[in-house]
C-alpha positions as a printed Julia matrix, in Angstrom:
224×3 Matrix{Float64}:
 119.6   111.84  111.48
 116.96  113.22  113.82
 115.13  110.81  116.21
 111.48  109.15  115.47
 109.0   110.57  117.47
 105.35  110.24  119.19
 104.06  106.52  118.85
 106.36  105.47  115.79
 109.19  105.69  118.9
 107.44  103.7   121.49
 106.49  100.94  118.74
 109.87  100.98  116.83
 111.97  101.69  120.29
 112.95   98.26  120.08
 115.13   98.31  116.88
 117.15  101.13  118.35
 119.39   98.64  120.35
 119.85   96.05  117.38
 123.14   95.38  116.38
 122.24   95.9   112.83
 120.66   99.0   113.4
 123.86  100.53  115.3
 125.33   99.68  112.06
 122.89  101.28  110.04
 123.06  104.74  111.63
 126.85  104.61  111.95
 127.12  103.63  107.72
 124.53  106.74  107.53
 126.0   109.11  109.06
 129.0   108.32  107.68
 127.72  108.57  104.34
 126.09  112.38  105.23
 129.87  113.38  105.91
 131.16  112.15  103.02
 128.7   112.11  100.65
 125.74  113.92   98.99
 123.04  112.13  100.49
 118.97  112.39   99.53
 117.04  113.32  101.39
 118.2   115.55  103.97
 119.03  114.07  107.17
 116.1   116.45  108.94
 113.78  114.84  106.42
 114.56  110.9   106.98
 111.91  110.13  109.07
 109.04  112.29  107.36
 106.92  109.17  106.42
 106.87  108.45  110.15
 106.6   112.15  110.78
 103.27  113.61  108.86
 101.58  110.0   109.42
 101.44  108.95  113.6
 100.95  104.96  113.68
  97.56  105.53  115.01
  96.82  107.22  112.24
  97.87  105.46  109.73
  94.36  104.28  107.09
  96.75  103.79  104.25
 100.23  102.04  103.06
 101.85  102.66  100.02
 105.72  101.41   99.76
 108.39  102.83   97.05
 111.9   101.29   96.85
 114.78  104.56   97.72
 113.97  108.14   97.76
 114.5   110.02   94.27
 118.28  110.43   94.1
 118.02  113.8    91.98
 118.63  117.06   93.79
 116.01  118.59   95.8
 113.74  115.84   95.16
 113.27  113.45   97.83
 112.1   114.72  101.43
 111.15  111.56  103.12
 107.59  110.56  101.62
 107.95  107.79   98.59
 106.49  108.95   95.11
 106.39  112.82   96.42
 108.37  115.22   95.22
 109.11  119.06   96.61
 106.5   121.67   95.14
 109.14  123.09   92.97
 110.83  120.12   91.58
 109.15  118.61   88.42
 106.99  115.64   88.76
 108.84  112.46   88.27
 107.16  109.98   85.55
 106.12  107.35   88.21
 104.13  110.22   90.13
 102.57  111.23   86.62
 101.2   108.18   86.3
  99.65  108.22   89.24
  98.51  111.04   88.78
  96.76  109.59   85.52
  95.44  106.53   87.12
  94.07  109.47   90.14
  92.53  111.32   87.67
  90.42  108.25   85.72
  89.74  105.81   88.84
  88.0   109.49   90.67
  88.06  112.47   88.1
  90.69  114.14   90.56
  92.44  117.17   88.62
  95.95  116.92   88.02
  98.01  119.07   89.71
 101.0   121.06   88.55
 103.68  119.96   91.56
 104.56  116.24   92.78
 104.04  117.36   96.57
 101.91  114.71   98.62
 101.97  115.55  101.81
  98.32  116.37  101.89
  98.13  112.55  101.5
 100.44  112.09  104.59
  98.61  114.01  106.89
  95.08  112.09  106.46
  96.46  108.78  107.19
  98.57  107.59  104.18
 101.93  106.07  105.2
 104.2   106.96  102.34
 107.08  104.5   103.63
 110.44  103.98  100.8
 111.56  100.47  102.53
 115.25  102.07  101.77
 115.21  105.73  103.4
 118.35  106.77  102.36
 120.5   107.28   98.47
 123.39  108.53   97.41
 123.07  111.55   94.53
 122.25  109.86   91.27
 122.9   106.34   92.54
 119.68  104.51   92.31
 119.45  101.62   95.15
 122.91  102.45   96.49
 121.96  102.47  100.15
 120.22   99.18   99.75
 121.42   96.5   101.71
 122.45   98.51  104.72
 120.2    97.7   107.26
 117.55   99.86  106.17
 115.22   97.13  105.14
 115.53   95.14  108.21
 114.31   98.73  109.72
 111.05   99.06  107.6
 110.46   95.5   107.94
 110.02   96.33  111.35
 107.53   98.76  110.99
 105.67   96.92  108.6
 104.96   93.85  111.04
 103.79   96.72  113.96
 101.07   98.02  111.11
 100.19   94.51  110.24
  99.63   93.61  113.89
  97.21   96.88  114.06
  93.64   95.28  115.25
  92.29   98.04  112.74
  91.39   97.97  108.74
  94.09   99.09  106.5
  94.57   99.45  103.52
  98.64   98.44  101.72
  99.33   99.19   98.28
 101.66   97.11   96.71
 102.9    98.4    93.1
 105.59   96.4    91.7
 107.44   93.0    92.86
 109.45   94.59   95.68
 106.68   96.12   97.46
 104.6    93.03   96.69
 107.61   90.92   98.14
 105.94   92.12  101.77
 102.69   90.44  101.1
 103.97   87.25  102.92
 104.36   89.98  105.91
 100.86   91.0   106.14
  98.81   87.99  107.12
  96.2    90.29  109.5
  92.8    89.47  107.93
  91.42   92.7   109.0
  93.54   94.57  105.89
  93.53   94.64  102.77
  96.12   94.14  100.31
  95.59   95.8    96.73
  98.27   95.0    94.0
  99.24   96.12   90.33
 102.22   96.6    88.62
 104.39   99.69   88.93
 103.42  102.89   87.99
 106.81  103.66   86.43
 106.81  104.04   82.37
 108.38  100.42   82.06
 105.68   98.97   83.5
 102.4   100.97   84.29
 100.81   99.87   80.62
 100.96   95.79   81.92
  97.9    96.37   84.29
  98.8    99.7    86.36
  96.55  101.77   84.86
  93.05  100.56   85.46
  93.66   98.96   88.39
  91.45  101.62   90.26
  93.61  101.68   93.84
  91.96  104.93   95.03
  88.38  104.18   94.81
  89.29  100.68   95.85
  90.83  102.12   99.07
  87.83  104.47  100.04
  85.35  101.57   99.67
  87.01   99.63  101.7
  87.28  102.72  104.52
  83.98  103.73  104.17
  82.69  100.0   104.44
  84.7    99.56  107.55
  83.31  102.78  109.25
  86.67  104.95  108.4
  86.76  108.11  107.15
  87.91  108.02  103.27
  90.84  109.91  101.72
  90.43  113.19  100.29
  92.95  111.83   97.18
  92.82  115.52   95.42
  96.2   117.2    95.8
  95.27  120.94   95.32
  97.64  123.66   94.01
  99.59  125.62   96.63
């Protein structure tokens, strides 16, 4: 697993020298040896990567990478260009395309997102192949937790988009009255028809930016 870097490293530094985090990067490497592991190790730390903490306009949590091969690559709901887009990211893709008349693109790839602010954080960073949630539990929540109280305590407007209960289980972290905190149910195919769709998160986002003096998102992913 590489390092963090730039100001994610000075504001996360601290976690390094937990107990549970020793733990965490022992059980992961570990797993890298003996396992087929998504996403790869070079890739871990992408969301931190592509999006600095100053930076960051934007939050938007998943649960654990995609645990289909070649998919996941460190940014939650993206997918590789060549990879087909998963059904959750075709939602969104939907809800894109009605809340701002975006055109849909033909890959899942959102780093264009990640580079103008959007934090793409998974609150689990690591899976086994085709074992949904089967690194959660080891200490990489308590990690992301971590980061999530440094972007609360940013004395700057943000914006955190919570889709589904586990994301929305960090509301009761984000008590900084200078964000805001849009929620809807997930965009997965189970769930996206109880309120997901509709729920107009991307306009909603720029609103607030552009109210607060920030500039918006540029939500169009374009063809590569």
């Amino acid at each position: 697993m590489p390092a963090i870097n730039g100001d994610w490293l000075d504001a996360l530094k601290g976690e390094f020298g937990k107990e549970y985090y020793k733990k965490l990067f022992q059980t992961v490497n570990q797993e890298y040896q003996t396992n087929q592991i998504f996403p790869p190790a070079d890739d871990v730390f992408n969301a931190f990567h592509l999006t600095p903490l100053e930076d960051v306009k934007v939050v938007i949590f998943g649960q654990d990478p995609y645990h289909g091969v070649n998919q996941a690559h460190g940014l939650c709901f993206s997918v590789k260009p060549e990879v087909e887009i998963p059904p959750s990211l075709v939602n969104i893709y939907k809800e894109l395309h009605d809340d701002l008349g975006c055109r849909i693109p033909s890959h899942g790839y959102l780093e264009k997102w990640a580079k103008q602010g959007v934090l793409l954080l998974n609150t689990v960073l690591t899976v086994r192949a085709h074992q949904a949630n089967s690194h959660r539990g080891i200490g990489w929540e308590e990690f992301t937790d971590a980061a999530i109280r440094v972007l609360n305590e940013q004395d700057r407007p943000i914006v955190f988009i919570l889709w589904g209960r586990p994301a929305q289980m960090k509301k009761a972290m984000l008590n900084n009255p200078k964000h805001l905190i849009l929620e809807a149910p997930h965009p997965s195919p189970l769930s996206s028809y109880r309120g997901f769709f509709g729920s107009k998160p991307f306009s909603q986002t720029n609103q607030f930016l552009i109210a607060n003096g920030v500039e918006p998102i540029d939500w169009q992913i374009d063809e590569l």
